[in-house]
CSV table of C-alpha atoms in Angstrom, one decimal:
chain,number,residue,atom,x,y,z
A,1,MET,CA,120.9,122.6,42.6
A,2,ASN,CA,120.2,123.8,46.0
A,3,GLU,CA,120.9,127.4,46.1
A,4,GLN,CA,117.3,128.7,46.4
A,5,ASN,CA,116.8,126.3,49.8
A,6,PRO,CA,118.7,127.9,52.6
A,7,ILE,CA,117.5,125.3,54.5
A,8,MET,CA,117.7,121.6,54.3
A,9,SER,CA,116.1,118.8,55.9
A,10,ALA,CA,115.7,115.1,55.4
A,11,ARG,CA,113.6,112.1,57.3
A,12,LEU,CA,114.2,108.3,56.7
A,13,LYS,CA,112.6,105.3,58.3
A,14,SER,CA,112.6,101.7,57.6
A,15,SER,CA,111.3,98.8,59.8
A,16,THR,CA,111.2,95.2,59.0
A,17,TRP,CA,109.8,92.5,60.8
A,18,LEU,CA,108.7,88.9,61.3
A,19,GLU,CA,105.2,88.3,62.5
A,20,TYR,CA,103.4,85.8,64.4
A,21,PHE,CA,99.5,86.2,64.8
A,22,ALA,CA,96.4,84.4,66.3
A,23,THR,CA,93.4,86.1,65.3
A,24,TYR,CA,89.9,85.2,66.8
A,25,SER,CA,86.4,86.0,65.5
A,26,ARG,CA,82.9,85.2,65.8
A,27,THR,CA,79.4,86.0,64.7
A,28,LEU,CA,77.8,88.9,66.7
A,29,TRP,CA,74.3,88.7,65.5
A,30,ASP,CA,72.5,86.6,62.3
A,31,GLY,CA,69.1,87.7,61.3
A,32,GLU,CA,67.5,87.1,58.2
A,33,ALA,CA,68.8,89.8,55.8
A,34,GLY,CA,72.4,89.8,57.5
A,35,ARG,CA,75.2,89.1,59.8
A,36,LEU,CA,77.3,91.1,61.7
A,37,HIS,CA,80.9,89.5,62.4
A,38,ALA,CA,83.8,90.9,64.7
A,39,GLY,CA,87.5,89.9,65.2
A,40,VAL,CA,90.7,90.5,66.8
A,41,THR,CA,94.0,89.7,66.1
A,42,ILE,CA,97.1,89.5,68.5
A,43,LYS,CA,100.6,89.7,66.7
A,44,LEU,CA,104.0,89.1,67.9
A,45,ASN,CA,106.8,90.8,66.1
A,46,LYS,CA,110.3,89.9,66.1
A,47,GLY,CA,112.1,93.1,64.5
A,48,LEU,CA,114.5,91.8,61.5
A,49,SER,CA,115.7,95.6,60.5
A,50,GLY,CA,114.9,98.8,61.6
A,51,ALA,CA,116.8,102.1,60.7
A,52,PHE,CA,116.2,105.8,60.8
A,53,ALA,CA,117.9,109.2,59.9
A,54,SER,CA,117.6,112.8,59.8
A,55,LEU,CA,119.1,115.7,58.6
A,56,GLN,CA,118.0,119.0,60.4
A,57,ASP,CA,118.5,122.5,59.5
A,58,ALA,CA,121.5,121.9,57.4
A,59,GLY,CA,123.0,125.2,55.5
A,60,ALA,CA,125.8,126.0,53.2
A,61,THR,CA,127.4,129.2,51.9
A,62,ARG,CA,128.5,129.8,48.6
A,63,VAL,CA,132.3,130.9,48.5
A,64,SER,CA,133.5,132.5,44.9
A,65,THR,CA,137.1,132.8,44.4
A,66,ALA,CA,138.8,133.2,40.8
A,67,SER,CA,139.6,129.3,40.4
A,68,ARG,CA,136.3,128.0,41.6
A,69,ILE,CA,133.0,128.2,43.4
A,70,SER,CA,132.8,126.4,46.7
A,71,TYR,CA,130.1,125.5,49.2
A,72,GLN,CA,130.9,125.7,53.0
A,73,LEU,CA,128.9,124.0,55.2
A,74,ARG,CA,127.8,126.2,57.6
A,75,ASP,CA,125.3,124.8,60.4
A,76,GLY,CA,123.0,121.5,60.4
A,77,ALA,CA,122.4,118.4,62.9
A,78,ALA,CA,122.1,114.6,62.0
A,79,ILE,CA,120.8,111.7,63.5
A,80,TYR,CA,121.0,107.8,62.4
A,81,GLY,CA,120.6,104.9,64.1
A,82,TYR,CA,120.0,100.9,62.9
A,83,SER,CA,119.7,98.0,64.6
A,84,ALA,CA,122.3,95.6,66.2
A,85,ASN,CA,121.3,92.4,64.7
A,86,ILE,CA,123.0,93.5,61.2
A,87,ASP,CA,126.5,94.4,63.2
A,88,PRO,CA,127.4,90.6,63.5
A,89,TRP,CA,127.1,89.6,59.7
A,90,LYS,CA,130.3,88.8,58.9
A,91,ASN,CA,131.4,87.8,55.1
A,92,ASP,CA,134.0,85.1,56.1
A,93,ARG,CA,131.4,83.3,58.2
A,94,SER,CA,128.8,80.8,56.9
A,95,THR,CA,125.0,82.0,56.1
A,96,SER,CA,123.5,79.6,58.9
A,97,ALA,CA,126.1,81.0,61.2
A,98,ASN,CA,125.4,84.5,60.1
A,99,LEU,CA,121.6,84.2,60.4
A,100,GLN,CA,121.7,82.6,63.7
A,101,ASP,CA,123.2,85.8,65.2
A,102,PHE,CA,121.0,88.0,63.3
A,103,PHE,CA,117.7,86.2,64.6
A,104,SER,CA,119.1,85.8,67.8
A,105,ASN,CA,119.5,89.5,68.2
A,106,SER,CA,116.4,90.5,67.3
A,107,SER,CA,114.0,92.2,69.7
A,108,THR,CA,110.5,91.6,70.4
A,109,GLY,CA,107.4,93.9,69.9
A,110,TYR,CA,103.4,93.6,70.1
A,111,SER,CA,100.6,94.9,68.2
A,112,ILE,CA,96.8,94.4,67.4
A,113,ASP,CA,94.4,94.1,64.7
A,114,ALA,CA,90.5,94.7,65.3
A,115,GLY,CA,87.6,95.1,63.2
A,116,VAL,CA,84.1,94.4,62.3
A,117,GLU,CA,81.9,93.4,58.8
A,118,TYR,CA,78.3,93.2,58.2
A,119,LEU,CA,77.2,90.8,55.6
A,120,VAL,CA,74.0,91.4,53.6
A,121,LYS,CA,72.7,87.9,52.9
A,122,ASN,CA,72.0,86.3,49.7
A,123,GLN,CA,68.2,85.1,49.7
A,124,ALA,CA,68.6,82.4,47.7
A,125,VAL,CA,67.7,79.3,49.5
A,126,LEU,CA,71.2,77.7,50.8
A,127,ASN,CA,72.3,74.7,52.4
A,128,TYR,CA,73.2,76.1,55.8
A,129,TYR,CA,75.1,72.9,56.6
A,130,ASP,CA,77.7,73.5,53.8
A,131,GLU,CA,80.6,75.9,55.2
A,132,ASP,CA,80.8,78.0,52.2
A,133,ASN,CA,77.5,78.8,52.0
A,134,TYR,CA,77.6,80.0,55.2
A,135,TYR,CA,79.6,82.5,54.3
A,136,ASP,CA,77.6,83.4,51.2
A,137,TYR,CA,76.7,86.9,50.5
A,138,GLU,CA,75.7,89.6,48.3
A,139,TRP,CA,77.7,92.3,49.9
A,140,LYS,CA,80.2,92.8,52.8
A,141,ILE,CA,81.3,95.8,54.2
A,142,GLY,CA,83.9,96.0,56.8
A,143,ALA,CA,85.8,98.6,59.1
A,144,SER,CA,89.2,97.7,61.0
A,145,LEU,CA,92.1,99.2,62.8
A,146,LEU,CA,95.3,97.5,61.7
A,147,ASP,CA,98.8,97.5,63.2
A,148,ILE,CA,98.4,99.1,66.2
A,149,GLY,CA,101.8,98.7,68.0
A,150,GLN,CA,105.5,99.0,67.4
A,151,THR,CA,108.7,97.3,66.6
A,152,THR,CA,111.5,97.1,69.0
A,153,TYR,CA,115.1,97.1,67.8
A,154,THR,CA,118.5,97.4,69.8
A,155,PHE,CA,120.9,100.1,68.5
A,156,GLY,CA,123.4,99.3,66.6
A,157,THR,CA,127.2,100.3,67.6
A,158,ASN,CA,127.6,102.8,65.1
A,159,SER,CA,124.4,104.9,65.5
A,160,ARG,CA,125.1,108.5,66.1
A,161,SER,CA,123.8,111.6,67.0
A,162,LEU,CA,125.5,114.8,64.9
A,163,ALA,CA,125.7,118.3,65.7
A,164,LEU,CA,127.6,121.6,65.4
A,165,PRO,CA,129.8,121.3,62.3
A,166,ARG,CA,133.1,122.2,62.2
A,167,ALA,CA,134.3,125.3,60.7
A,168,ASN,CA,136.0,125.2,57.4
A,169,ILE,CA,134.0,122.3,56.0
A,170,PHE,CA,134.0,122.6,52.1
A,171,ASP,CA,132.1,120.5,49.6
A,172,ARG,CA,135.6,119.0,48.6
A,173,ASP,CA,136.2,117.9,51.8
A,174,LEU,CA,132.9,116.0,51.8
A,175,THR,CA,133.6,114.3,49.0
A,176,ASN,CA,137.1,113.2,50.1
A,177,LYS,CA,135.9,112.0,53.2
A,178,PHE,CA,133.3,110.0,51.9
A,179,LEU,CA,134.9,108.6,48.3
A,180,SER,CA,135.9,105.5,49.5
A,181,ILE,CA,133.8,104.2,52.2
A,182,THR,CA,133.4,100.2,52.3
A,183,SER,CA,132.1,99.7,55.9
A,184,LYS,CA,130.0,101.1,58.6
A,185,ASP,CA,132.9,101.7,60.9
A,186,GLU,CA,134.5,103.9,58.2
A,187,PHE,CA,131.7,106.0,57.7
A,188,THR,CA,131.2,106.4,61.1
A,189,ASP,CA,134.7,107.4,61.5
A,190,SER,CA,134.5,109.8,58.7
A,191,ILE,CA,131.1,111.5,59.7
A,192,SER,CA,132.3,111.9,63.3
A,193,THR,CA,135.3,114.2,62.0
A,194,ILE,CA,132.8,117.1,60.6
A,195,PHE,CA,130.7,117.6,63.5
A,196,ASN,CA,132.3,119.1,67.0
A,197,SER,CA,129.6,116.8,68.7
A,198,VAL,CA,129.3,113.2,68.3
A,199,GLN,CA,127.5,111.2,70.8
A,200,LYS,CA,126.8,107.3,70.5
A,201,TYR,CA,123.0,105.7,70.7
A,202,ALA,CA,122.8,103.1,73.2
A,203,GLY,CA,119.8,100.8,74.5
A,204,LYS,CA,116.9,100.3,72.4
A,205,PHE,CA,114.3,102.2,70.1
A,206,SER,CA,111.2,101.7,68.7
A,207,ILE,CA,109.0,102.6,65.2
A,208,VAL,CA,105.7,102.6,65.5
A,209,ASN,CA,104.0,100.4,63.0
A,210,PRO,CA,102.0,101.2,59.9
A,211,ALA,CA,98.7,101.9,61.9
A,212,ARG,CA,95.6,102.4,59.9
A,213,LEU,CA,91.7,102.9,59.5
A,214,VAL,CA,90.8,100.5,56.6
A,215,PHE,CA,87.3,100.6,54.8
A,216,ASN,CA,86.5,97.8,52.8
A,217,VAL,CA,83.4,96.7,50.9
A,218,ASP,CA,83.3,93.4,49.0
A,219,ARG,CA,80.4,92.4,46.0
A,220,ASN,CA,79.7,88.3,45.5
A,221,LEU,CA,79.2,88.1,41.5
A,222,GLY,CA,78.4,84.6,41.9
A,223,GLN,CA,80.2,81.2,40.5
A,224,ASN,CA,82.9,82.3,43.6
A,225,PHE,CA,84.0,85.6,41.8
A,226,TYR,CA,84.0,88.7,44.0
A,227,LEU,CA,85.1,92.1,43.7
A,228,ASN,CA,87.0,94.2,46.6
A,229,GLY,CA,87.3,97.9,47.1
A,230,GLU,CA,89.3,99.3,50.1
A,231,ILE,CA,90.5,102.7,50.9
A,232,SER,CA,93.2,102.8,53.8
A,233,LEU,CA,94.1,105.9,55.9
A,234,ASN,CA,97.3,106.3,57.8
A,235,ILE,CA,97.2,106.8,61.5
A,236,SER,CA,100.5,106.3,62.6
A,237,SER,CA,101.3,110.2,62.3
A,238,ILE,CA,99.3,111.0,65.3
A,239,VAL,CA,102.2,109.8,68.0
A,240,GLY,CA,104.1,113.1,66.3
A,241,ARG,CA,107.4,114.0,64.2
A,242,GLU,CA,109.4,113.6,67.3
A,243,ASN,CA,108.5,110.2,67.8
A,244,LEU,CA,109.5,107.2,64.7
A,245,TYR,CA,106.5,105.6,62.8
A,246,ALA,CA,106.2,103.8,59.6
A,247,SER,CA,103.3,104.5,57.3
A,248,GLU,CA,101.4,102.5,54.8
A,249,LEU,CA,101.8,103.2,51.3
A,250,ASN,CA,98.4,101.8,49.9
A,251,LEU,CA,95.5,104.2,49.6
A,252,LEU,CA,93.1,102.9,47.2
A,253,ALA,CA,92.7,99.3,46.5
A,254,LEU,CA,90.3,97.4,43.7
A,255,THR,CA,90.8,93.6,43.4
A,256,PRO,CA,89.2,91.1,41.5
A,257,ARG,CA,89.2,87.3,42.5
A,258,TRP,CA,88.3,83.8,42.1
A,259,GLU,CA,88.0,82.3,45.8
A,260,THR,CA,86.7,79.4,47.7
A,261,ARG,CA,87.8,77.8,51.2
A,262,ARG,CA,90.9,75.8,49.8
A,263,TRP,CA,91.9,78.1,46.5
A,264,GLY,CA,92.1,81.3,45.3
A,265,ALA,CA,93.6,83.7,42.5
A,266,TYR,CA,93.8,87.6,42.9
A,267,LEU,CA,94.3,90.7,41.2
A,268,PRO,CA,95.1,93.9,43.1
A,269,MET,CA,94.9,97.3,41.4
A,270,LEU,CA,96.4,99.7,43.8
A,271,TYR,CA,97.1,103.3,44.0
A,272,ASN,CA,99.2,104.4,46.5
A,273,MET,CA,99.9,107.7,48.6
A,274,GLN,CA,103.1,108.3,45.6
A,275,LYS,CA,100.5,108.4,43.1
A,276,GLN,CA,101.8,105.6,41.8
A,277,LEU,CA,99.2,102.8,40.1
A,278,TRP,CA,100.5,98.9,40.5
A,279,VAL,CA,98.9,95.9,39.6
A,280,GLY,CA,100.1,92.9,41.5
A,281,ALA,CA,98.8,89.2,41.8
A,282,ALA,CA,98.4,86.3,44.5
A,283,VAL,CA,97.4,82.6,44.8
A,284,LYS,CA,96.1,80.8,47.7
A,285,ALA,CA,96.7,77.1,48.0
A,286,GLY,CA,95.4,75.5,51.0
A,287,PRO,CA,97.0,77.2,54.2
A,288,VAL,CA,99.8,79.1,51.8
A,289,LEU,CA,98.8,82.6,50.3
A,290,LEU,CA,101.7,84.0,48.3
A,291,GLY,CA,101.6,87.2,46.1
A,292,ILE,CA,103.7,90.4,45.0
A,293,HIS,CA,102.4,93.7,45.2
A,294,ASN,CA,103.8,95.2,41.6
A,295,TRP,CA,104.4,93.2,38.5
A,296,ALA,CA,106.9,95.8,37.3
A,297,ASN,CA,109.2,94.6,40.1
A,298,ILE,CA,109.7,91.3,38.1
A,299,PHE,CA,109.6,92.8,34.6
A,300,SER,CA,111.5,95.8,35.0
A,301,THR,CA,115.5,95.4,34.2
A,302,SER,CA,116.6,98.7,35.4
A,303,LYS,CA,114.7,99.8,39.1
A,304,MET,CA,112.5,98.5,41.7
A,305,ASN,CA,109.2,100.5,42.0
A,306,ASN,CA,108.8,100.0,45.6
A,307,GLY,CA,106.7,97.1,47.1
A,308,GLY,CA,107.7,93.9,47.4
A,309,GLY,CA,105.8,90.3,47.8
A,310,TYR,CA,104.6,88.6,50.7
A,311,LEU,CA,104.0,85.0,52.1
A,312,ALA,CA,101.8,83.6,54.9
A,313,PHE,CA,101.0,80.2,56.2
A,314,LEU,CA,97.4,80.1,57.6
A,315,ILE,CA,96.7,77.4,60.1
A,316,LYS,CA,93.2,77.2,61.2
A,317,PRO,CA,92.3,74.9,64.5
A,318,GLY,CA,89.2,73.5,62.7
A,319,ARG,CA,87.6,70.9,65.2
A,320,LEU,CA,90.2,71.9,67.8
A,321,ILE,CA,87.8,74.4,68.6
A,322,ARG,CA,84.1,73.5,69.4
A,323,ALA,CA,82.2,73.7,66.4
A,324,ARG,CA,79.7,76.5,65.9
A,325,SER,CA,76.4,75.3,67.3
A,326,ASP,CA,73.4,76.0,65.2
A,327,ARG,CA,70.3,77.2,67.6
A,328,ARG,CA,67.9,78.2,65.0
A,329,PHE,CA,66.2,74.8,65.1
A,330,ASP,CA,66.5,74.0,69.2
A,331,CYS,CA,63.2,73.6,70.8
A,332,PRO,CA,61.7,76.5,72.5
């Protein structure tokens, strides 16, 4: 199938992390017609699993004989690496022991979010001391920079850099070498017999988080119903192809919702970078937010259409932090 592609390349990156975050926000300006808010979120990341692989300038030569057509590996190089916390997992150990090693071998990274939003106020007469009313608005327009940072991992023992294919490696040889692979060690042993230059990775590697610039417009429809529109622009690629970076899949989103301070129901509709349309769902109950990106992943019996789910616990310090003061009624 690839005879018309003289040079073949491929790149793969995956980054999964556990995130602890703290947010600080405040009102910068409060006028009769509008209000300006700004906030920053500092995040501590624990790298759960990271992996990358790259095939560079691979080529094959067609060799025809009377009995068959073969393909000989001509040139190419490959690299692959993964996080070390995957290595200790053993099927003969308990799940709790495996998980303890898994988390203890996780490395730490950091990232930051920052954003501003402008609220066009509802001109109706409201009770200022009702906290829900304080955030009442007709329009909310926001811009933010998200996930500016990286997640760090320690190289797994079978991470390799491979170059200079050996002579006389044919397609049937590749099939035989990888026919019955059952472990990472066996894979490394097999692929090392194909290249003359095999180097082991050691130390740490980092994958830049899916940094992006997000523009958001929110419309209050009344009776706690809202409609939100969003566009997400990836900027993580500015670090260059020589570095590892993840990208956000979302491009456009439209989310109708019903929401109060304590309760919420959401129906996000997403058009992503792979030209797929997803319909997800989420619910909020007090400090818990639970959602999925795509209902198709629940009902499909044959495949996962990318995406996943999310679970967040949001803890608000409330009265532990000095309450917002109202200066509008102070005496001169």
